[in-house]
Every structure is written in C-alpha cells, then in structure tokens.
PDB file of C-alpha atoms in Angstrom:
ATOM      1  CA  UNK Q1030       0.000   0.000   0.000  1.00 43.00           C
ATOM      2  CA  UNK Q1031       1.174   3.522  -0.599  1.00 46.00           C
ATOM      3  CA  UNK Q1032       2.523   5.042   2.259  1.00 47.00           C
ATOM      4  CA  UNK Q1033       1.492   8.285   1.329  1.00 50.00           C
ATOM      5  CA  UNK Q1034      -1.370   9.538   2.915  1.00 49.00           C
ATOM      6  CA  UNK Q1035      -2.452  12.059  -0.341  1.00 47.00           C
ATOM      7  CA  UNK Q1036      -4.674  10.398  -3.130  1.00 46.00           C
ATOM      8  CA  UNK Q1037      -3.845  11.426  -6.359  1.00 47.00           C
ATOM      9  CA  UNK Q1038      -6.716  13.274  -6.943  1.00 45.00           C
ATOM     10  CA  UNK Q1039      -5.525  15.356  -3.645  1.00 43.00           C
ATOM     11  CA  UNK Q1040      -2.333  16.094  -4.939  1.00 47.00           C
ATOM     12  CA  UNK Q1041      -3.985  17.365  -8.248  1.00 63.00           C
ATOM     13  CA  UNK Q1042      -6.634  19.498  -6.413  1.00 84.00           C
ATOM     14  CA  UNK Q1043      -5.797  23.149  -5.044  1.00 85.00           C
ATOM     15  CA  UNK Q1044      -6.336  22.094  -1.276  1.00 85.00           C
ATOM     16  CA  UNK Q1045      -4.552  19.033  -1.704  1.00 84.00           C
ATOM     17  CA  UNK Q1046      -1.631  20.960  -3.217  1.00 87.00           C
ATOM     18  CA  UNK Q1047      -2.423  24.060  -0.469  1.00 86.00           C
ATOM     19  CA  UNK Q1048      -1.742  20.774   2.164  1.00 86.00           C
ATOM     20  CA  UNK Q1049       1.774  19.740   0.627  1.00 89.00           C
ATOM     21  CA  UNK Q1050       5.013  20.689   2.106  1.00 89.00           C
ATOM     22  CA  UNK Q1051       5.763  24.026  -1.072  1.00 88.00           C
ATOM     23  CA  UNK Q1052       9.427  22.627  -1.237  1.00 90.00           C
ATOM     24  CA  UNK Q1053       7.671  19.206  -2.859  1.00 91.00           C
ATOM     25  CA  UNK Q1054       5.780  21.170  -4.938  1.00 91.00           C
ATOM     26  CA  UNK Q1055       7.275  20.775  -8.845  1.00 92.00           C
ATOM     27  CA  UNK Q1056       6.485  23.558 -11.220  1.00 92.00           C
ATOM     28  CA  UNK Q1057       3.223  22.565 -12.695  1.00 90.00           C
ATOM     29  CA  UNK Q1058       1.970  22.368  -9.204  1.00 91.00           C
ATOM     30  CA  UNK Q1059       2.958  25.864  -8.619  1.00 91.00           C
ATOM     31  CA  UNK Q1060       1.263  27.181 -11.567  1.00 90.00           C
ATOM     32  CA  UNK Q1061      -1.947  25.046 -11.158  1.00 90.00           C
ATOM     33  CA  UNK Q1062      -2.306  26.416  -7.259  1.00 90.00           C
ATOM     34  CA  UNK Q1063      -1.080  30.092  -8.116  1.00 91.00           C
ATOM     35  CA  UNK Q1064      -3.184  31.110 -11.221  1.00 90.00           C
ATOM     36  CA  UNK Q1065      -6.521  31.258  -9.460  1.00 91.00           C
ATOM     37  CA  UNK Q1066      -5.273  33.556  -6.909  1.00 91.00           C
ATOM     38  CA  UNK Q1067      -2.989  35.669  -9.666  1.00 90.00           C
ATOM     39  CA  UNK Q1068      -5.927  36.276 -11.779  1.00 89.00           C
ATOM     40  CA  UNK Q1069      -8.047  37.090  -9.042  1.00 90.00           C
ATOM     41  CA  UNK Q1070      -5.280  39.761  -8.191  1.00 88.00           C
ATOM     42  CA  UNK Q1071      -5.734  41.090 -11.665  1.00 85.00           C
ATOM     43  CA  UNK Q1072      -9.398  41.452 -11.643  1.00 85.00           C
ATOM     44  CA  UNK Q1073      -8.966  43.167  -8.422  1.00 83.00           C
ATOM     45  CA  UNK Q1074      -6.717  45.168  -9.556  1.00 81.00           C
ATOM     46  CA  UNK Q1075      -8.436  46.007 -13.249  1.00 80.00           C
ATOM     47  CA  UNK Q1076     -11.893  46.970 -10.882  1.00 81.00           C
ATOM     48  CA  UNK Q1077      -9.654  49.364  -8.972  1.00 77.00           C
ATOM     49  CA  UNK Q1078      -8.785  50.696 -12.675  1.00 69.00           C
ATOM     50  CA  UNK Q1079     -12.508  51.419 -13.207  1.00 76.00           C
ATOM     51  CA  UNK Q1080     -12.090  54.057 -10.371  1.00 77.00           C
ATOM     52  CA  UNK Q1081      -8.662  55.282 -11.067  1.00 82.00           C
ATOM     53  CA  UNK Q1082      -7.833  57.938 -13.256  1.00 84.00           C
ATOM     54  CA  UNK Q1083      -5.660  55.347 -15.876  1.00 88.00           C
ATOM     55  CA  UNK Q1084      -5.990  52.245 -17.295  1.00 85.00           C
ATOM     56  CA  UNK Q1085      -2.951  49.509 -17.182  1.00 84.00           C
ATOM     57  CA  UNK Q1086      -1.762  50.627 -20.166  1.00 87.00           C
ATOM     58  CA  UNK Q1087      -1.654  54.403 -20.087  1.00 92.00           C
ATOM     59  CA  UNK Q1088       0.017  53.887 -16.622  1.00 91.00           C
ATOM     60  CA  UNK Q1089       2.495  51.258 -17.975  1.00 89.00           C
ATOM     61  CA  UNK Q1090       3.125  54.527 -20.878  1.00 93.00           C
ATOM     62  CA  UNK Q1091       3.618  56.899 -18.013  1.00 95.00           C
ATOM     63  CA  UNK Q1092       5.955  54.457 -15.777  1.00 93.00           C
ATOM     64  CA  UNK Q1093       8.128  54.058 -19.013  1.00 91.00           C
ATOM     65  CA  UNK Q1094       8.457  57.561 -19.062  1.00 94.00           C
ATOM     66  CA  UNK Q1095       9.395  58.659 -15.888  1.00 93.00           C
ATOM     67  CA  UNK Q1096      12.773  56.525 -16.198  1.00 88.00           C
ATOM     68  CA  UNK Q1097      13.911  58.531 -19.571  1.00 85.00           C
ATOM     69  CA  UNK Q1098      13.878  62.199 -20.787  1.00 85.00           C
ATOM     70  CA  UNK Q1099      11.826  60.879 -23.738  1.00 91.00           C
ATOM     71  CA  UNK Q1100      10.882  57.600 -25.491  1.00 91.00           C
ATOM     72  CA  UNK Q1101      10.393  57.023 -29.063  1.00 92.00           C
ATOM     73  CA  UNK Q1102       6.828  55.714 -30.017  1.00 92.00           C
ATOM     74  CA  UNK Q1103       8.447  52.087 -31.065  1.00 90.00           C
ATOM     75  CA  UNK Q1104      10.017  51.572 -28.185  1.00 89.00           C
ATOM     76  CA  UNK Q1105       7.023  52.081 -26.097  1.00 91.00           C
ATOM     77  CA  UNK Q1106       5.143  49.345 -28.243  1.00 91.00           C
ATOM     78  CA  UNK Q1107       7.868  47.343 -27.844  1.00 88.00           C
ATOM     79  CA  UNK Q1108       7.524  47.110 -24.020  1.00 84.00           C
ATOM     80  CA  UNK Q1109       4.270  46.435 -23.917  1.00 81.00           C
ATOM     81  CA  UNK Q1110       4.242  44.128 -26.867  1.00 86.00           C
ATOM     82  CA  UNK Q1111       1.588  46.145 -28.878  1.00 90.00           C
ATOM     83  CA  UNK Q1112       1.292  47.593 -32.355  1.00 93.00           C
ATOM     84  CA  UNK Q1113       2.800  50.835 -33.004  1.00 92.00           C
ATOM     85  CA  UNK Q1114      -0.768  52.137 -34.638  1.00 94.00           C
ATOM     86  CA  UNK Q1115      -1.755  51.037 -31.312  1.00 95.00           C
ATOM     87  CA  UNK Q1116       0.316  52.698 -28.990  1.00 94.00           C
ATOM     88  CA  UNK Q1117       0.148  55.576 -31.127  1.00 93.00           C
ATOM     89  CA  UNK Q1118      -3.418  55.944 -30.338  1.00 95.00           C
ATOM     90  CA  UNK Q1119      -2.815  55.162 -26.237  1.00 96.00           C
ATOM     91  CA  UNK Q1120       0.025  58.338 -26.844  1.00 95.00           C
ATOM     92  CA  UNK Q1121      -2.754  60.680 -28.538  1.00 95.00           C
ATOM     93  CA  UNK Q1122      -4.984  60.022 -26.297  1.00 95.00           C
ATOM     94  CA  UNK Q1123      -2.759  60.841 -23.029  1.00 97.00           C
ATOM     95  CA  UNK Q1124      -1.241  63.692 -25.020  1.00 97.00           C
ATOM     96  CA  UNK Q1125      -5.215  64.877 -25.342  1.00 96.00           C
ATOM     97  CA  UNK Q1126      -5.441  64.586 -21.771  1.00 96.00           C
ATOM     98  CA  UNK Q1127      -2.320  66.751 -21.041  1.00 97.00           C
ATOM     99  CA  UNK Q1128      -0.509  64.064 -19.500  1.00 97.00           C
ATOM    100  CA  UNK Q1129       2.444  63.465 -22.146  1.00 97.00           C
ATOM    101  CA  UNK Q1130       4.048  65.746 -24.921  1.00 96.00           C
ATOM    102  CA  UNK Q1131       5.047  64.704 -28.399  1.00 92.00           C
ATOM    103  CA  UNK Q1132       7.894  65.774 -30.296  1.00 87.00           C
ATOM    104  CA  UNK Q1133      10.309  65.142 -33.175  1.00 78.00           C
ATOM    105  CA  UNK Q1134      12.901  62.830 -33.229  1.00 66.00           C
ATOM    106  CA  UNK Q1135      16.290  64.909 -32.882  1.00 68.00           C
ATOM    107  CA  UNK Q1136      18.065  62.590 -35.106  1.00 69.00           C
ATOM    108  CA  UNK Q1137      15.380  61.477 -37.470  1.00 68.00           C
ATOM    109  CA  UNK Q1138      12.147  63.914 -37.728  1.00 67.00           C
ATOM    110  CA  UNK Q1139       9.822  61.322 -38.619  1.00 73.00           C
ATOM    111  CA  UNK Q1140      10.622  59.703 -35.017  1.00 79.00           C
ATOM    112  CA  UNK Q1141       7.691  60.661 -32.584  1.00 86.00           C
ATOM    113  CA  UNK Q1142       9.384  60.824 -29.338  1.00 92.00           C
ATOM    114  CA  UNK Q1143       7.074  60.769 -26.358  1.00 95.00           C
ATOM    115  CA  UNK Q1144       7.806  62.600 -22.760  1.00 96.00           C
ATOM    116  CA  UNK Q1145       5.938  62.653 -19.740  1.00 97.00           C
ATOM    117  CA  UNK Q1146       4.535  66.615 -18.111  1.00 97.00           C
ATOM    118  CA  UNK Q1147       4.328  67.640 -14.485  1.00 97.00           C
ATOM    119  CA  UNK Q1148       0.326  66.502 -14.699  1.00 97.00           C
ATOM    120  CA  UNK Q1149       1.212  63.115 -16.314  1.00 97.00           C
ATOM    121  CA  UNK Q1150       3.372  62.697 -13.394  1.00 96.00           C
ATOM    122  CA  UNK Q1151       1.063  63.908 -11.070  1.00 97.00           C
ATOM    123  CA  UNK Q1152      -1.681  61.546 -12.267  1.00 96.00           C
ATOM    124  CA  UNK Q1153       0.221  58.130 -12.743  1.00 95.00           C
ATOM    125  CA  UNK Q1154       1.273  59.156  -8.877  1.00 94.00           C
ATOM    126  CA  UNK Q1155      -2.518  59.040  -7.458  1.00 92.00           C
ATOM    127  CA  UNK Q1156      -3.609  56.106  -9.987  1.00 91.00           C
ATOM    128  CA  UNK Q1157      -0.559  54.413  -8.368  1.00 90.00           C
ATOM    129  CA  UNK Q1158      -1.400  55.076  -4.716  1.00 91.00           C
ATOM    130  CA  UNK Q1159      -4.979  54.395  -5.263  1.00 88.00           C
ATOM    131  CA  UNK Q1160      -3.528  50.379  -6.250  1.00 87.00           C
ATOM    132  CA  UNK Q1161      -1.283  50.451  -4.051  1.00 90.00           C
ATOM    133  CA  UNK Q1162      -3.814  51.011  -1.492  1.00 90.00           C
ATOM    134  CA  UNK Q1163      -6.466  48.538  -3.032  1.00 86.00           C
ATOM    135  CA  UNK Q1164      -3.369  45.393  -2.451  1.00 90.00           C
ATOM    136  CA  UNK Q1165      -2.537  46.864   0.946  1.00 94.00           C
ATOM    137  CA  UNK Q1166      -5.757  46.826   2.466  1.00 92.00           C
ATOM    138  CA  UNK Q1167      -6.197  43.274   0.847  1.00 91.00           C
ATOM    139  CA  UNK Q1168      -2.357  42.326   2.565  1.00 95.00           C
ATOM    140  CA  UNK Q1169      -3.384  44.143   6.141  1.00 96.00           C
ATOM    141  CA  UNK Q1170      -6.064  41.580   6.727  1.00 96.00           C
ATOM    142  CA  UNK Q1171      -3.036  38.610   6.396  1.00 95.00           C
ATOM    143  CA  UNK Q1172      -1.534  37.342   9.795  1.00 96.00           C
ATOM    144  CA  UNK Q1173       2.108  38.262  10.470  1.00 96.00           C
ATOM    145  CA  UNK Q1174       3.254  34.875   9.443  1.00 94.00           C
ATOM    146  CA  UNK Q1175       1.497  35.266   6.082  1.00 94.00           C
ATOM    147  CA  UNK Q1176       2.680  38.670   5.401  1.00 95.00           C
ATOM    148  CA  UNK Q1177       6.642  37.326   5.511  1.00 95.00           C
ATOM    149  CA  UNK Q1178       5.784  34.341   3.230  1.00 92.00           C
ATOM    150  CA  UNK Q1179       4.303  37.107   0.827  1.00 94.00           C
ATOM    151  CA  UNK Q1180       7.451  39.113   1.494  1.00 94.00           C
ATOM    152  CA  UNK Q1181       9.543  36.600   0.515  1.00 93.00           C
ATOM    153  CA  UNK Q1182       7.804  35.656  -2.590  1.00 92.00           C
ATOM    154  CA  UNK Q1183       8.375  39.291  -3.971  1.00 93.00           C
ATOM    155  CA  UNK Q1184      11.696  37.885  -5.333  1.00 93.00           C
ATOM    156  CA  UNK Q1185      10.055  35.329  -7.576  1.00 92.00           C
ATOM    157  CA  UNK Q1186       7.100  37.270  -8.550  1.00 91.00           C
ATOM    158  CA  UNK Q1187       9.515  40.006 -10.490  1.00 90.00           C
ATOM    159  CA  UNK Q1188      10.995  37.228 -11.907  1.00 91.00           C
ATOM    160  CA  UNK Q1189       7.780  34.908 -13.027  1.00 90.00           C
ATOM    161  CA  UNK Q1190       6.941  38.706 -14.616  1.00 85.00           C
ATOM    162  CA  UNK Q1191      10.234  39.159 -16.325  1.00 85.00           C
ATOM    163  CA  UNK Q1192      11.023  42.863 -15.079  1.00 84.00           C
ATOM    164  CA  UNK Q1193      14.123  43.359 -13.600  1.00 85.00           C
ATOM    165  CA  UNK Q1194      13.466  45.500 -10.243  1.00 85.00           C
ATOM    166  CA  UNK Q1195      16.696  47.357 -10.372  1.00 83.00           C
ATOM    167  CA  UNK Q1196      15.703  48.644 -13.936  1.00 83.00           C
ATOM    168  CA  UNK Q1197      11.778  49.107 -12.916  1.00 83.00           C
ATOM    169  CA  UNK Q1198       9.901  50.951 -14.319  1.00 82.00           C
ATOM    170  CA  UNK Q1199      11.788  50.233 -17.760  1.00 77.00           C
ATOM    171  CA  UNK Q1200      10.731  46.984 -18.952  1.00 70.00           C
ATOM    172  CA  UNK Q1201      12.386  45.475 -21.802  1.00 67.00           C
ATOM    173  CA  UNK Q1202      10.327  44.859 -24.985  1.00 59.00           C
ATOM    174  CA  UNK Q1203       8.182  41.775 -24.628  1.00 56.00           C
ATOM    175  CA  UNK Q1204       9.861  38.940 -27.744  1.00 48.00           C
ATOM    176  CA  UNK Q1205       6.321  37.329 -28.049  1.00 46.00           C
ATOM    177  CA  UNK Q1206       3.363  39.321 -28.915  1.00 50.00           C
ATOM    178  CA  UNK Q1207      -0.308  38.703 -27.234  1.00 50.00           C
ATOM    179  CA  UNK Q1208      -2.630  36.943 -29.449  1.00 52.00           C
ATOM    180  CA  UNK Q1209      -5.550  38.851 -30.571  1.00 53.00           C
ATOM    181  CA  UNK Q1210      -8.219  37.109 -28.428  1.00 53.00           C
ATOM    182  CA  UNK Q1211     -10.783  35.188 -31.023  1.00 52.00           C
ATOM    183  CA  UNK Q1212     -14.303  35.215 -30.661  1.00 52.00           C
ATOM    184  CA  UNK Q1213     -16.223  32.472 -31.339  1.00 54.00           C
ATOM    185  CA  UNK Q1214     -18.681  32.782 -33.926  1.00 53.00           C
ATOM    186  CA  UNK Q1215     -22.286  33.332 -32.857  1.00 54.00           C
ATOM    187  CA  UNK Q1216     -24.712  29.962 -34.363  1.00 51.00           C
ATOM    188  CA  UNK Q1217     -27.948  30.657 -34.571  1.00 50.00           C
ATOM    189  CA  UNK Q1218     -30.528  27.761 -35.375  1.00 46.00           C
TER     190      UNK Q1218
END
C-alpha cells in the first residue's frame, strides 16, 4: 500500500496541493495552485482601474516615461508588446489629456518621441497610490506569518513577470506578442 497519505486526486486538487510541504511542490503544481489567486489579483486590480484615473496601459506609458527624458513611439510598443498604430493611439490620447508631450525625433524627424509633463506625473502618482492602497488593504487583513511568506515571494514574482526590479519601471520589450483574443462565432438555429 502507498505510504502516502495524499490520493492522487488530492495532490492534483488546489487544497490538496495548499496541504503539501511548497518545497515538494514541482512547477506545474505551482502554476496550477497560483493562477486562481494571480488572476483574481488582476481582476482586483483592473476593478480598482474602473475608479482610477488610468488604465494599465496608459500607466504602464507613463511608468516608461518617468525613467527617460523621452521615449520614441516604437520603443514604447515594444515594451508592452503592442502595435505601433496602437500605442500611437494610447500616446494621442494621453497627449489629449495633457498628460504626455510629443515631439520630433532629434536625429530622425519622422521619429515621434514621447515625454511625460508635471500633470502626467502627477496623475500616474494618485492612480498608483490608489492600487497600491487597493493590495494593501487586501495584505493588512493577512496574519504576520502570512505577510513574511508574501514578502519573501516578492523575489520570484519580479521574476515569473520578467522585469528586472533594479531597472523598474523600464521593462524590456516583450519577444512574443499577445494573441488577438478570437471570438467564437455566434450559431444561430
């Protein structure tokens, strides 16, 4: 008989793999028990977005842009692995709302080179404290214990996301692109 007192169907459950020792946990395991809780997060966090003054990516825009005097247009896509066209209109629109200033390439005129203002500053700021506060208020109601094993996650989490913390808020540009999400046809009988 096996000696171990988890089924298989335990181990392949969330509380089963909540009741393992994490060091016997392989990476699968990991993933399977993390991504409800991780996209939870994100919801959470995208609802917060509904009240704040910025969506994820306008604030992503404005993060790049506090770390440099300017951007170029491309490089901004590149980040967040989306279409120039695209990013072009997330840069119109924040340059519509005052919050970032386009100008010509120094080197090459038909470069758009994007820079954050004092009010684009000013906004990211409270759209970022208003998340902050959304996680910390979630984080406050964890026991002491739970708080440190959160703590010492943080490590790992900047590295699951790929962004460097020493280079935050520059990310480097994404290699693989998002997939258009595909709708599924509509049959009607």
């Amino acid at each position: 008989m096996d000696s171990d007192p988890h089924t298989e169907s335990d181990q392949l459950s969330i509380p089963g793999l909540l009741g393992r020792n994490p060091a016997a946990l392989d990476a699968t395991e990991i993933a399977a028990a993390s991504r409800p809780p991780l996209t939870m997060i994100g919801n959470r966090l995208r609802e917060t977005n509904a009240n704040a003054p910025l969506g994820p990516a306008q604030s992503l825009v404005l993060s790049q842009l506090t770390a440099a005097d300017s951007m170029p247009i491309t490089d901004l896509a590149a980040a967040d692995g989306r279409a120039i066209s695209t990013m072009t209109e997330i840069v119109g629109r924040l340059a519509k709302a005052g919050w970032v200033e386009k100008r010509e390439g120094v080197e090459d005129r038909r470069q758009v080179r994007v820079a954050i203002t004092a009010e684009g500053r000013r906004i990211l700021g409270e759209n970022q404290q208003l998340r902050n506060q959304t996680l910390a208020e979630r984080i406050s109601t964890l026991a002491d214990h739970e708080r440190v094993a959160l703590a010492a996650a943080l490590p790992a989490l900047w590295k699951i996301a790929d962004i460097d913390p020493n280079l935050w808020p520059r990310v480097h540009g994404r290699t693989v692109k998002r997939p258009r999400r595909r709708t599924q046809p509509i049959h009607q009988e």
